Amino acid sequence: MCGIFGIVGSKRKELGRTLLKGIKRLEYRGYDSVGMAALDKGKIKVKKAAGAVDKADKKLNFSELKGHIGITHSRWSTHGGVTDFNAHPHQSCDKNITIVHNGIIENYEEIKSDLIKKGHKFRSETDSEVIAHYFEEKIKQKPIKQACVDFLKEIEGTFAVLMMKNDEEKIYALKRDSPLVLGICEEYNILGSDIYAFSDRTDKAVFFDNDEFAVIEKDKYQFYDTKGKKITKKIQTFVWEQEESLKEKYPHFMIKEIMEEPRVVKRLLMSLKTDQKDNFNKFIDMIIKAEKVIFAASGTSYHAALLGVYYFHRCSDVCGIEAQALIASEFEHFANVDSNTLVIAVSQSGETMDVIEALKFAKKRKAKIASMVNVPYSSIQRMSDISLQVLAGQEICVAATKSFVNQVTLLLSIAKEFGFKINLDTLSERIEEMLAKKDEIKKIAKKIYKNKDLYVLGRGLSYPVAREVALKIKEISYIHAEGMMGGELKHGTIALIEKGTPVISLISNKDYDMLSNTKEVEARGAKIIKVTNEFDGDIKINTSNDGKFGVLAAIFGQLLTYYMALELNLPVDKPRNLAKSVTVK
Ligand code: F6R
């Protein structure tokens, strides 16, 4: 969470515009506030305000910032409210040091009280501000590089920090656990939270590893380890499809990304037969060799993983793959991991801190690590023994849609190798047919968007989908929704069903138990929306295959959510309080 971006070597008059463009590309990481600092003629000028980039820019006109060096930040608040003061950059008392930070300084209170005793005055409620004062204090006694070494030793927590000094044409960059990457361009160097920050400018990147710092200049850079010893890093060349970051003819990224689903599914399936074939086979081999598979994932990716477990267990009539899915933030409390376990991380961003922590825990216990990630070169991909790409392309709307569809397609492709019966060649066509039902779904949205609560019921494969549909409705339409096991409702929650409460029921094939659960709530006055491939229903799903039903029912939920949010006039792509990449625990 939080996006950071910096440039060394900009053309003087272009600095503000470049910073603006860079931070807009990272805004999906947080949009509570935005700020910039530009070094021009030995003086650092800072502009910052609460609100998303466009709003803050109208107020402050970032483009007028000049200079050759600048840093910028878009915030997802952790310590301190959404205010102008808490926006980054933060400065030292003498204004010689200016920083932006993504992460959490865990021992900030201790450091802050020590600095206050030494006379430092703090202007914000953030943990991040201590960084500026810390360096101000340190460089009174030692060179800044030595202060960076001390920082890595003394600071607890997570950080990607960019730091400027009034009297140096350089950016100092430090990283632990929060993502940071250097983009190498011909006439300048760029730093960003991920490669999206600069993928329109270069395809050459150097990824920071944990507990490293670097000094970046216009035409050179140097990385250092925890002892301040120089290290040589590999330059990676990455491939990026530029057109995907544009909204094109669509009013929102969410609907654009949903409409891309048939295409990205085809692309993924093709890659598994070509570019990713070797890796795919190795992945299968690792599953064969493991005694059990445990998925680690969060949010929507967890729902994909849960579906994966269902499909993995049904790979053969006798016994499928031994698999379990755990929510990453609880992984270490519930996982029983050893060297015969294969832990599979499922993550769109590849940066989710809870998943990274789960993988660290698994690594310590000698488990093998595999992953399925959408953002290439992400931390999770780089810490895996093997990784498959989800290939959904850049997803800009905060809610995951096409990445979920491709995660599930990838899991189905693996399950198929072990005997799960499905013809994936027609999946893309079935998705097209589902998307063509958008007007029917819009009508349902118009009927239920005013409700305060609703329930989504599923059983077996439709249970993870029910959870996913409910999550989409909550985060984008701000309607309280619960995704439940149909059989569990009668054990308590049914007390909440009143006359007119909408209940979406997902019934795949001849699931008579699910049908009975639906009748039970209908008898208590619920307004039923039946999504089924077998019975009479409000939305008919055109497949008899359980694997495809899961994908198509989830797409129904994505469209329903989108149209409800439109009725409610909500900020579809940037829902309140959320961020696309969750890099805090
Ligand atoms: C929901 C959503 C989140 C993410 C979750 C995990 O639409 O996007 O629930 O699924 O934060 O993120 P990744 O997949 O990046 O690990």
PDB file of C-alpha atoms and ligand atoms in Angstrom, residues 297-302 346-352 355 380 395 398-401 403 407 468 471-472 475 579-582, ligand 1:
ATOM      1  CA  ALA A 297      -3.844 -16.360  -0.251  1.00  0.00           C
ATOM      2  CA  SER A 298      -5.965 -13.382   0.789  1.00  0.00           C
ATOM      3  CA  GLY A 299      -9.319 -11.926  -0.261  1.00  0.00           C
ATOM      4  CA  THR A 300     -10.381 -12.777  -3.779  1.00  0.00           C
ATOM      5  CA  SER A 301      -7.248 -14.837  -4.372  1.00  0.00           C
ATOM      6  CA  TYR A 302      -8.189 -16.937  -1.333  1.00  0.00           C
ATOM      7  CA  VAL A 346      -2.045 -17.237  -5.105  1.00  0.00           C
ATOM      8  CA  SER A 347      -1.784 -13.480  -5.532  1.00  0.00           C
ATOM      9  CA  GLN A 348      -2.715 -10.903  -8.130  1.00  0.00           C
ATOM     10  CA  SER A 349      -0.214  -8.286  -7.005  1.00  0.00           C
ATOM     11  CA  GLY A 350       2.489 -10.683  -5.865  1.00  0.00           C
ATOM     12  CA  GLU A 351       3.141  -8.184  -3.046  1.00  0.00           C
ATOM     13  CA  THR A 352       0.510  -8.975  -0.403  1.00  0.00           C
ATOM     14  CA  VAL A 355       1.098 -13.911   1.800  1.00  0.00           C
ATOM     15  CA  ILE A 380       6.133 -13.366  -4.271  1.00  0.00           C
ATOM     16  CA  GLU A 395      -5.684  -4.762 -13.384  1.00  0.00           C
ATOM     17  CA  VAL A 398      -9.102  -2.074  -7.065  1.00  0.00           C
ATOM     18  CA  ALA A 399     -11.531  -5.004  -7.191  1.00  0.00           C
ATOM     19  CA  ALA A 400     -10.064  -8.137  -8.693  1.00  0.00           C
ATOM     20  CA  THR A 401     -12.113  -9.451 -11.625  1.00  0.00           C
ATOM     21  CA  SER A 403      -7.292 -11.827 -12.406  1.00  0.00           C
ATOM     22  CA  GLN A 407      -6.424 -17.696 -11.358  1.00  0.00           C
ATOM     23  CA  GLU A 468     -16.397 -14.033  -3.748  1.00  0.00           C
ATOM     24  CA  LEU A 471     -16.880  -9.715  -1.197  1.00  0.00           C
ATOM     25  CA  LYS A 472     -17.320  -7.893  -4.524  1.00  0.00           C
ATOM     26  CA  GLU A 475     -16.178  -3.586  -1.467  1.00  0.00           C
ATOM     27  CA  ALA A 579      -5.927  -0.264  -2.078  1.00  0.00           C
ATOM     28  CA  LYS A 580      -4.926  -2.679  -4.762  1.00  0.00           C
ATOM     29  CA  SER A 581      -1.706  -3.906  -3.277  1.00  0.00           C
ATOM     30  CA  VAL A 582      -1.908  -4.663   0.450  1.00  0.00           C
TER      31      VAL A 582
HETATM   32  C1  F6R B   1     -10.894  -7.995  -3.810  1.00  0.00           C
HETATM   33  C2  F6R B   1      -9.454  -7.856  -3.827  1.00  0.00           C
HETATM   34  C3  F6R B   1      -8.683  -8.236  -2.621  1.00  0.00           C
HETATM   35  C4  F6R B   1      -7.429  -9.005  -3.021  1.00  0.00           C
HETATM   36  C5  F6R B   1      -6.553  -9.295  -1.804  1.00  0.00           C
HETATM   37  C6  F6R B   1      -5.329 -10.123  -2.175  1.00  0.00           C
HETATM   38  O1  F6R B   1     -11.461  -7.594  -5.011  1.00  0.00           O
HETATM   39  O2  F6R B   1      -8.898  -7.437  -4.804  1.00  0.00           O
HETATM   40  O3  F6R B   1      -9.445  -8.982  -1.734  1.00  0.00           O
HETATM   41  O4  F6R B   1      -7.818 -10.192  -3.635  1.00  0.00           O
HETATM   42  O5  F6R B   1      -6.136  -8.099  -1.233  1.00  0.00           O
HETATM   43  O6  F6R B   1      -4.555  -9.468  -3.112  1.00  0.00           O
HETATM   44  P1  F6R B   1      -3.539 -10.233  -4.038  1.00  0.00           P
HETATM   45  O7  F6R B   1      -4.327 -11.136  -4.918  1.00  0.00           O
HETATM   46  O8  F6R B   1      -2.837  -9.156  -4.778  1.00  0.00           O
HETATM   47  O9  F6R B   1      -2.629 -11.012  -3.148  1.00  0.00           O
END
